[in-house]
XYZ file of C-alpha atoms in Angstrom:
287
model
C 0.174 -0.408 0.465
C 2.701 2.506 0.546
C 3.223 2.671 -3.631
C 0.198 4.653 -3.125
C 1.916 7.604 -1.613
C 3.167 10.232 -3.642
C 6.067 12.017 -1.475
C 5.874 15.181 -2.881
C 8.738 16.646 -0.566
C 10.297 16.471 2.123
C 12.053 18.619 4.634
C 14.475 18.488 7.859
C 12.176 19.972 10.894
C 13.892 19.119 14.445
C 15.047 16.512 14.230
C 12.536 14.839 12.034
C 10.487 15.751 8.663
C 7.817 17.392 7.237
C 6.133 15.591 4.507
C 3.870 16.301 1.469
C 1.989 13.856 -0.038
C -0.371 12.989 -2.763
C -2.280 10.072 -3.461
C -4.821 8.820 -5.885
C -8.310 8.585 -3.339
C -10.449 6.215 -4.069
C -13.573 7.321 -2.349
C -12.759 11.162 -3.351
C -12.453 9.903 -7.042
C -9.573 12.283 -7.504
C -5.903 13.338 -6.436
C -5.535 14.067 -2.893
C -2.938 16.096 -1.006
C -1.967 15.554 2.698
C 0.946 16.377 4.994
C 3.162 14.729 7.937
C 5.468 15.534 10.201
C 7.148 12.711 11.549
C 9.225 13.079 14.534
C 12.899 12.356 15.134
C 11.355 9.287 17.101
C 9.667 7.733 14.023
C 13.017 8.483 11.887
C 14.492 5.840 13.926
C 12.765 3.228 13.702
C 10.047 3.732 16.056
C 5.793 3.812 15.663
C 4.730 6.935 17.518
C 1.260 8.218 17.796
C -0.224 11.071 15.830
C -2.920 13.782 15.960
C -4.851 14.265 12.789
C -5.262 17.967 12.555
C -8.648 19.061 10.626
C -8.456 22.857 9.150
C -11.144 25.997 8.887
C -12.115 27.229 5.300
C -10.041 28.055 2.384
C -7.313 26.270 4.168
C -4.776 23.339 2.331
C -2.476 20.375 4.105
C -0.322 22.972 3.945
C -1.431 25.989 6.426
C -1.220 23.750 9.475
C 2.464 22.614 9.277
C 3.767 26.470 8.117
C 1.349 28.351 10.540
C 0.923 26.545 13.680
C 4.286 26.065 15.332
C 3.550 22.294 16.510
C 6.558 20.492 15.357
C 8.974 21.936 17.595
C 6.774 20.593 20.806
C 6.239 17.235 18.938
C 9.633 15.989 18.340
C 9.646 16.125 21.712
C 7.077 14.512 22.948
C 7.199 11.463 19.596
C 3.930 12.674 18.070
C 3.386 12.410 14.281
C 0.982 15.066 12.728
C -1.355 14.629 9.908
C -2.896 17.066 8.294
C -5.043 16.691 5.376
C -6.488 19.007 2.384
C -10.007 20.227 3.274
C -11.786 19.655 0.283
C -11.996 18.170 -3.416
C -9.642 19.889 -5.656
C -10.105 19.753 -9.107
C -13.490 18.008 -9.810
C -15.009 20.927 -12.123
C -18.583 20.887 -10.394
C -20.170 24.066 -11.363
C -19.789 27.054 -9.030
C -17.585 24.906 -6.897
C -15.115 28.055 -6.174
C -17.763 30.602 -6.200
C -17.614 31.000 -2.229
C -15.323 31.015 0.479
C -17.584 28.924 3.289
C -18.509 26.064 0.217
C -16.970 23.937 -2.222
C -13.485 23.579 -2.710
C -11.614 24.432 0.420
C -14.656 23.605 2.332
C -15.040 20.300 2.616
C -16.997 20.523 6.260
C -15.539 16.303 6.597
C -18.402 14.952 5.798
C -20.120 12.744 2.810
C -22.002 14.568 0.822
C -25.104 13.152 -0.175
C -26.629 15.440 -2.443
C -26.321 16.356 -6.475
C -23.669 17.617 -7.718
C -21.341 17.496 -4.462
C -22.258 13.627 -3.673
C -19.592 12.476 -6.234
C -16.745 13.627 -5.069
C -17.331 15.476 -1.746
C -17.022 12.463 0.150
C -14.118 14.185 3.516
C -15.284 11.641 6.213
C -14.835 8.511 4.062
C -11.715 9.496 2.614
C -10.505 10.114 6.665
C -11.584 7.367 8.448
C -11.796 4.334 5.364
C -8.997 5.533 3.463
C -6.090 8.055 4.896
C -5.947 7.248 7.945
C -5.692 3.410 7.566
C -2.860 4.063 4.724
C -0.836 6.457 6.155
C -0.658 3.606 9.623
C 0.443 0.934 6.964
C 2.944 3.075 4.772
C 4.198 5.027 7.770
C 6.258 4.557 10.971
C 2.780 5.753 12.997
C 0.730 3.688 15.478
C -2.886 3.238 14.112
C -4.351 2.458 17.307
C -3.047 5.849 19.027
C -4.761 8.695 17.174
C -5.885 11.891 18.419
C -8.194 14.886 16.101
C -8.391 18.424 16.615
C -8.698 20.964 14.467
C -9.888 24.840 14.065
C -12.961 26.383 13.003
C -15.234 24.183 10.160
C -11.789 21.750 11.102
C -13.358 21.799 14.692
C -16.525 20.839 13.953
C -15.082 18.175 11.858
C -12.540 17.158 15.030
C -15.707 16.525 16.991
C -18.173 15.471 14.996
C -15.785 13.002 13.470
C -14.719 11.842 16.989
C -18.373 11.286 17.911
C -19.351 9.769 14.720
C -17.032 7.297 15.055
C -16.615 6.091 19.031
C -13.234 4.743 19.976
C -11.253 5.551 16.662
C -9.440 8.276 18.236
C -8.361 8.269 21.585
C -8.121 12.271 22.492
C -10.128 14.950 21.185
C -9.828 19.116 21.209
C -10.457 21.969 18.874
C -10.284 25.548 18.410
C -12.895 28.209 17.908
C -14.944 25.326 16.582
C -17.968 25.414 14.098
C -19.837 23.670 17.597
C -23.182 24.024 16.533
C -24.001 24.094 13.042
C -27.345 23.585 12.261
C -28.268 26.607 14.091
C -25.460 28.916 12.077
C -25.005 30.374 8.370
C -22.086 28.803 7.595
C -23.709 25.162 8.478
C -27.165 26.198 7.484
C -24.824 27.019 4.014
C -22.998 23.509 3.916
C -25.349 21.411 5.186
C -28.410 22.396 2.154
C -25.987 22.081 -0.372
C -24.582 18.632 0.402
C -27.284 17.564 2.367
C -30.076 18.725 1.147
C -32.730 20.834 2.535
C -34.191 18.232 4.550
C -32.953 19.131 8.246
C -33.510 15.612 10.100
C -30.373 14.743 8.521
C -28.005 17.586 9.536
C -28.281 16.513 13.046
C -25.920 13.657 12.487
C -23.355 16.157 11.829
C -23.808 18.667 14.738
C -21.313 18.182 17.590
C -23.773 19.614 20.212
C -26.696 17.181 19.067
C -24.766 14.468 19.027
C -23.060 14.442 22.121
C -26.625 15.132 23.463
C -27.175 11.934 22.533
C -24.729 10.142 24.766
C -25.552 7.372 26.667
C -22.063 7.690 28.706
C -19.310 10.583 28.614
C -17.105 9.299 25.306
C -13.924 11.227 26.129
C -13.540 10.690 30.100
C -10.129 12.304 30.055
C -11.938 15.520 29.034
C -12.034 17.602 25.904
C -10.012 20.774 25.289
C -11.913 23.465 23.406
C -10.031 27.369 23.651
C -11.829 30.416 22.247
C -11.005 33.728 21.725
C -12.931 36.655 22.288
C -11.877 38.896 20.275
C -12.825 35.958 17.518
C -15.634 37.888 15.203
C -16.949 34.819 14.026
C -17.543 33.961 17.658
C -19.668 37.565 17.521
C -20.828 37.200 14.642
C -22.878 33.540 16.416
C -21.029 30.982 13.730
C -19.691 28.942 16.426
C -21.572 28.879 19.214
C -18.947 27.175 21.776
C -21.754 27.411 24.383
C -24.652 25.323 23.089
C -21.387 22.302 23.276
C -20.591 23.324 26.655
C -24.252 22.857 27.314
C -24.454 19.576 25.553
C -21.265 18.459 28.098
C -22.840 19.688 30.863
C -25.888 17.077 30.119
C -24.082 13.902 29.665
C -21.569 14.769 32.198
C -18.555 14.669 29.122
C -15.720 16.657 31.015
C -15.061 19.374 29.348
C -12.047 22.552 29.319
C -13.673 25.517 27.577
C -11.094 28.540 27.638
C -12.171 31.858 27.171
C -9.335 34.027 25.845
C -9.850 37.581 25.922
C -7.823 40.082 22.880
C -7.828 36.554 20.606
C -8.909 36.674 17.384
C -9.804 33.462 15.149
C -6.639 33.141 13.341
C -3.270 31.359 13.661
C -1.627 33.539 15.729
C -4.619 32.459 18.502
C -3.881 29.042 17.321
C -0.003 29.129 17.853
C -0.350 30.690 21.675
C -2.192 27.827 22.891
C -1.044 24.759 20.474
C 1.514 23.425 23.398
C -1.355 23.112 25.994
C -3.634 20.828 22.787
C -0.256 18.598 21.908
C 0.180 18.145 25.527
C -3.333 17.340 26.665
C -3.203 14.578 23.618
C 0.414 13.384 24.422
C -1.143 12.429 28.069
C -4.238 10.431 26.814
C -1.963 9.074 24.326
C 0.208 7.688 27.149
C 3.228 9.843 26.226
């Protein structure tokens, strides 16, 4: 299976390697790109745990490796970092690049069911059924010790994939996630386009509603969420972290929701608290 990965570039980084790959995705039906940081321990032959990072609207597989500042601590901890692209590209769907918050760069980490998106916009199946197994087989990564985190649209993806696939991820966190998408403009637009106008199907991709349905806390070690209070999207009611906080309280799920005065929605905010997230995951992954 390792032959299915095309290494595009590799860069020495804190004793490890930042790599960029492409592969022909069966689930998507198009070439897909992703980044992997391998810490020094992996290059020395050890199978290391990994974090899957899901980026936000308009981002690519290059955003996290170049902007988040995660590699130095990941090298010290012995954590691999996986950063996939945020949508299919080159599908040729009419209107796919007309909006920054829908279509290209805006896959929302779900499988679309509505035409014309259903053919290629299969981000959930790509990640869960194809990419993670492929990486675990092809690279020195322990596929049984994977955590997930993300930012904004990717925070939505991290929370929902973690809840939709019980036991698959051992740890969970998010930066400024779209936490209750059925109630915000971004989510309504994306879900209408990808899933259709019938709102009854939307709830299966909403972290707040999924958490409300839990019979027991899915992450007893705790979930970490950071939110900047100068985030314009928080003020515009796109994120709604308080709804997810209430859902966690209702099911007994331990949640640390931290509010940070003066911080906005961008990667300076993410850099500022990245170390806390890596250590949060490292503890739950047994490092």
